[in-house]
Amino acid sequence: DFDSKKKRKVAEIYQALNSDPIDVAALRRMAISEGGLLTDEIRCKVWPKLLSVNTDDLPPLPGKELREDNKDYQQVLLDVRRSLRRFPPGMPDDQREGLQEELIDIILHVLKRNPQLHYYQGYHDIVVTFLLVVGDRLATALVEKLSTHHLRDFMDPTMDNTKHILNYLMPIIDQVNPEVHDFMQSAEVGTIFALSWLITWFGHVLSDFRHVVRLYDFFLACHPLMPIYFAAVIVLYREQEVLDCECDMASVHHLLSQIPQDLPYETLISRAGDLFVQFPPSELAREAAQQQAERTAASTFKDFELASVQQRPDTVLRQRFRERLRGEERTKSVLTKPRTNRFVKLAVMGLTVALGAAALAVVKSALEWAPKFELQIFP
């Protein structure tokens, strides 16, 4: 049965790729739904479509001259040299070293072409994932598009926008499980434990490459804030561990910063998608900040080419969500005031992102942003 489902999905993916025009909305559904895009061969074909990258007009490979007098070269070199565990176990040293050289060149090429972007520790964890899946030339184009859109907030001169995105974590948890939220607030644990998750798309903390690329399928098909929703569902999944912990900052931080490697990824992906629909960023913005910001990728995502009319990212998810709720006789008042019934919230978390689910909505222009606190990047 698994093999037959996989074959059907592969057929649907290629049907979407071969349609005229390419059915990007269907590709998004495939990337979100169970199993994601299944193979790296398919990812090489679909990831460029999800990012609107023209594979017939790729830039030339970057040259070594990029390293001369480059202000970021030494830091990039140090980070790449420390990235041994990101390469497949058993890979010959000369092959790995060659890939590390390519990794350095891709990063420096993107930074040189986009001087408004600033390198951060952890960026190489994202770039190496693309390099290993699609090769250096295509990875260069994909990473450049990703860096100027989804990752742009992490590449600002300051960490203000990154810190503000982290501010969404606690409101999401609060909507679903006030007990966990209040416990974490009492422990004063903050959100620093999730920083490396967010800015590397979990590439820095997950040891199994299969899980990393599965999450990349999901995130590439979705809104830039989806990684913070996924971080929230990890915390919510570990509810009992959190509540059983000593209620102090050191203990809770230690627990949460040690991410389990055996997470039920498909279940958590489904829950993250459902939470995004039920509690969109526009409804959480007031809790996350007090004033408007205009320069974050999340607030301007509507300008991204991917949000074209034919690809309306929220349509199918919202339709599925409404139909499920009608079937269970949910009322509008319950949906708009989820804190009044915790069992309803937990039931909503249990909904699955079905095969027909499209990618997620752009944030409304009314988002309010105001990062107010100081934070340090992970070592």
C-alpha positions in Angstrom: 0.0 0.0 0.0 2.9 2.4 0.8 4.5 1.7 -2.5 1.3 2.3 -4.4 0.7 5.5 -2.6 4.3 6.6 -3.3 3.8 5.8 -7.0 0.6 7.7 -7.2 2.2 10.7 -5.6 5.2 10.6 -7.9 2.8 10.5 -10.9 0.9 13.5 -9.6 4.1 15.5 -9.1 5.3 14.8 -12.6 1.8 15.6 -14.0 2.0 19.0 -12.2 5.5 19.5 -13.6 4.5 18.7 -17.1 1.3 20.7 -17.2 1.2 24.0 -19.1 1.6 26.2 -17.2 3.3 24.2 -14.4 0.8 23.6 -11.6 2.8 25.2 -8.8 -0.2 25.0 -6.4 -0.3 21.2 -6.8 3.5 21.0 -6.2 2.9 22.9 -3.0 0.3 20.4 -1.9 2.7 17.6 -2.7 5.5 19.3 -0.7 3.3 19.8 2.3 1.5 16.5 2.4 2.7 13.2 3.9 6.2 12.3 2.8 6.9 15.6 1.1 8.7 15.4 -2.3 10.0 11.9 -1.6 13.3 11.9 -3.4 16.2 14.3 -4.1 15.7 13.8 -7.8 12.2 15.2 -7.5 13.4 18.0 -5.2 15.9 19.1 -8.0 12.9 19.6 -10.2 10.3 21.0 -7.7 12.3 23.2 -5.4 13.1 25.7 -8.2 9.4 25.9 -9.0 8.5 26.6 -5.4 11.0 29.5 -5.4 10.2 30.7 -9.0 13.8 30.1 -10.1 14.3 29.7 -13.9 16.6 26.7 -14.3 17.2 27.6 -17.9 19.0 30.8 -17.0 21.3 29.9 -14.1 24.2 32.1 -13.1 27.7 30.9 -13.8 29.5 29.2 -11.1 31.2 31.6 -8.7 35.0 32.0 -9.0 37.7 31.9 -6.4 38.3 35.6 -6.7 35.4 36.1 -4.4 37.6 35.2 -1.5 40.0 38.2 -2.0 39.5 41.0 0.4 36.1 39.6 1.4 35.0 40.7 4.9 33.0 37.5 5.6 35.5 35.0 4.2 37.3 34.1 7.5 34.1 33.6 9.4 32.5 31.6 6.6 35.7 29.5 6.4 35.6 28.8 10.1 31.9 27.8 10.1 32.3 25.6 7.0 35.3 23.8 8.5 33.1 23.0 11.6 30.3 21.6 9.4 31.7 18.0 9.1 28.6 16.4 10.6 26.4 17.9 7.9 27.9 15.7 5.3 26.9 12.0 4.8 28.7 9.6 7.1 31.4 7.7 5.2 31.8 10.3 2.5 35.5 10.3 1.3 37.5 13.2 2.6 38.5 14.6 -0.8 34.8 14.6 -1.9 33.7 16.3 1.4 36.5 18.9 1.1 35.5 19.7 -2.4 31.9 20.2 -1.3 33.1 22.5 1.5 35.0 24.6 -1.0 31.8 24.9 -3.1 29.8 25.8 0.0 32.2 28.7 0.7 31.9 29.9 -2.9 28.1 29.8 -2.9 27.9 31.8 0.3 30.3 34.5 -0.8 28.7 34.7 -4.2 25.3 35.4 -2.7 26.7 38.0 -0.3 28.6 39.8 -3.0 25.6 40.0 -5.3 23.4 41.2 -2.5 25.4 43.6 -0.3 22.2 44.4 1.7 22.5 40.8 3.1 24.7 40.1 6.1 26.1 36.7 6.9 25.1 35.0 10.2 26.4 31.9 11.9 24.0 29.1 10.9 23.5 30.3 7.3 25.9 27.7 6.1 23.7 25.0 7.6 20.9 26.0 5.2 23.2 26.4 2.2 24.8 23.0 2.6 21.4 21.3 2.5 20.7 22.8 -0.9 24.2 22.0 -2.1 23.9 18.3 -1.1 20.4 18.0 -2.8 20.7 20.0 -6.0 24.5 20.6 -6.7 26.4 23.8 -6.6 25.1 25.8 -9.6 21.4 25.3 -8.9 22.0 25.7 -5.2 23.5 29.1 -5.9 20.4 30.3 -7.6 18.0 28.8 -5.0 19.9 30.1 -2.0 20.0 33.6 -3.5 16.3 33.7 -4.0 15.7 32.2 -0.5 18.1 34.7 1.1 16.3 37.7 -0.4 12.9 36.4 0.7 12.3 33.8 3.4 15.7 34.3 5.1 16.0 38.0 4.6 15.1 38.9 8.2 17.9 36.8 9.5 20.4 38.6 7.3 19.7 42.2 8.4 22.5 44.2 10.0 21.0 43.6 13.4 19.0 40.7 14.9 16.0 42.8 15.7 13.7 41.1 13.1 15.0 37.7 14.1 14.3 38.4 17.7 10.8 39.6 16.8 10.0 36.4 14.9 10.9 34.5 18.0 8.3 36.6 19.8 5.6 34.6 18.0 6.6 31.4 19.7 5.0 32.0 23.1 1.6 33.4 21.8 1.2 30.2 19.6 1.9 28.0 22.7 -0.5 30.1 24.8 -3.3 29.7 22.3 -3.1 25.9 22.4 -1.8 25.1 25.9 -2.0 27.9 28.5 -0.6 25.6 31.1 2.6 25.0 29.2 2.8 28.7 28.4 2.4 29.8 32.0 4.9 27.2 33.2 7.5 28.5 30.7 6.8 32.1 31.7 7.2 31.3 35.4 10.5 29.6 34.6 11.6 32.7 32.6 13.1 30.4 30.0 12.5 32.8 27.1 12.9 31.7 23.5 16.6 31.5 23.0 16.5 27.7 22.9 14.7 27.9 19.6 17.0 30.4 17.9 19.2 27.8 16.1 16.1 25.9 15.1 14.7 29.0 13.4 17.7 30.5 11.6 18.9 27.1 10.2 15.5 25.7 9.5 16.4 22.9 11.9 19.4 21.9 9.8 21.8 22.6 12.7 20.0 20.4 15.2 18.7 17.4 13.3 21.2 14.6 12.6 19.2 12.7 10.0 19.4 14.3 6.6 16.1 12.8 5.6 14.2 14.7 8.3 16.0 18.0 7.3 15.0 17.8 3.6 11.5 16.8 4.6 11.2 20.0 6.6 12.7 22.0 3.8 10.0 20.7 1.5 7.4 22.0 3.9 9.0 25.3 4.6 9.7 26.1 0.9 6.0 25.5 0.2 4.9 27.8 3.0 5.0 31.2 4.6 8.3 32.5 6.0 6.9 32.2 9.6 6.1 28.5 9.3 9.4 27.4 11.0 8.3 29.2 14.2 5.0 27.3 14.1 6.9 24.1 13.8 9.1 25.1 16.7 5.9 25.7 18.8 4.5 22.2 18.0 7.7 20.6 19.1 7.4 22.3 22.5 3.7 21.4 22.6 4.4 17.8 21.7 6.8 17.7 24.7 4.2 19.0 27.1 4.6 16.4 29.8 8.4 16.6 29.8 8.2 20.4 30.2 5.6 20.2 33.0 7.6 17.5 34.8 10.8 19.7 34.7 12.0 21.9 37.5 10.4 25.3 37.1 13.6 27.3 36.6 15.3 28.8 33.6 18.3 26.6 33.5 16.4 23.3 33.7 13.7 24.2 31.2 16.2 25.7 28.8 18.4 22.6 29.0 15.4 20.3 28.3 14.1 22.3 25.3 17.5 22.9 23.7 18.1 19.2 23.5 15.8 18.4 20.6 14.7 14.8 20.3 15.8 13.1 17.1 12.8 10.6 17.0 10.0 13.2 16.6 6.8 12.2 14.7 7.7 14.6 11.9 4.6 14.0 9.7 2.3 14.6 12.6 4.1 17.7 13.7 4.0 19.1 10.1 0.3 18.5 10.0 -0.2 20.3 13.4 1.9 23.2 12.4 -0.2 23.7 9.2 -3.4 23.5 11.2 -2.2 26.0 13.8 -1.2 28.4 11.1 -4.7 28.3 9.7 -6.4 28.6 13.1 -4.0 31.2 14.6 -2.5 33.1 11.6 0.3 35.6 12.3 -2.1 38.5 11.8 -4.1 37.4 14.9 -1.0 36.9 17.0 0.8 40.1 16.0 -0.6 42.2 18.9 0.8 39.8 21.4 4.1 39.5 19.6 4.7 43.3 19.3 3.3 46.8 19.7 4.2 48.7 16.6 4.2 48.3 12.8 7.3 47.2 10.9 7.6 47.4 7.2 10.8 45.7 6.3 10.4 42.1 7.5 10.0 39.3 4.9 6.9 38.1 6.6 5.1 41.4 6.4 6.0 41.9 2.7 5.6 38.3 1.6 2.6 39.3 -0.4 5.1 41.0 -2.8 6.9 37.8 -3.5 6.3 36.2 -6.9 5.2 33.0 -5.2 2.0 34.7 -3.9 0.5 35.0 -7.4 -3.3 34.5 -7.9 -3.0 31.0 -9.4 -1.1 29.9 -6.3 -3.2 31.4 -3.6 -1.5 29.5 -0.8 -4.2 29.5 1.8 -7.2 28.4 -0.2 -7.2 24.6 0.1 -5.9 24.5 3.7 -8.7 26.9 4.8 -11.3 25.0 2.8 -10.3 21.7 4.4 -10.2 23.3 7.8 -13.8 24.7 7.4 -15.2 21.4 6.1 -13.7 19.5 9.0 -15.1 21.9 11.5 -18.5 21.9 9.9 -18.5 18.1 10.1 -17.7 18.4 13.9 -20.3 21.2 14.4 -17.7 23.8 15.5 -19.1 27.3 15.8 -17.5 30.5 14.7 -17.4 31.8 18.3 -15.4 28.8 19.4 -12.9 29.3 16.6 -12.4 33.0 17.3 -12.1 32.5 21.0 -10.0 29.3 21.3 -8.9 29.9 24.8 -12.4 29.2 26.0 -12.2 25.5 25.3 -8.8 23.7 25.5 -10.3 20.5 24.2 -11.3 22.2 21.0 -7.8 23.5 20.6 -6.3 20.0 21.1 -8.8 18.6 18.6 -7.7 21.1 16.1 -4.1 20.2 16.6 -5.0 16.7 15.7 -6.2 17.6 12.2 -4.0 16.4 9.4 -2.8 18.4 6.4 -4.3 16.2 3.8 -3.0 15.6 0.3 -5.2 18.4 -1.0 -3.8 21.0 1.3 -2.1 24.0 -0.5 0.6 26.1 1.0 -0.1 28.8 3.5 -1.4 32.4 3.4 0.6 35.6 3.3 0.5 37.8 6.3 -2.0 40.6 6.2 -0.7 44.2 5.9 -1.9 44.9 9.4 0.9 42.9 11.1 2.4 44.7 13.9 6.1 44.4 14.7 8.3 45.8 17.4 11.3 43.8 18.6 12.1 45.2 22.0 14.7 43.0 23.7 18.3 41.9 23.4 19.4 38.4 22.4 22.6 36.7 21.4 23.1 34.3 18.6 23.9 30.6 19.3 27.6 29.7 19.4 
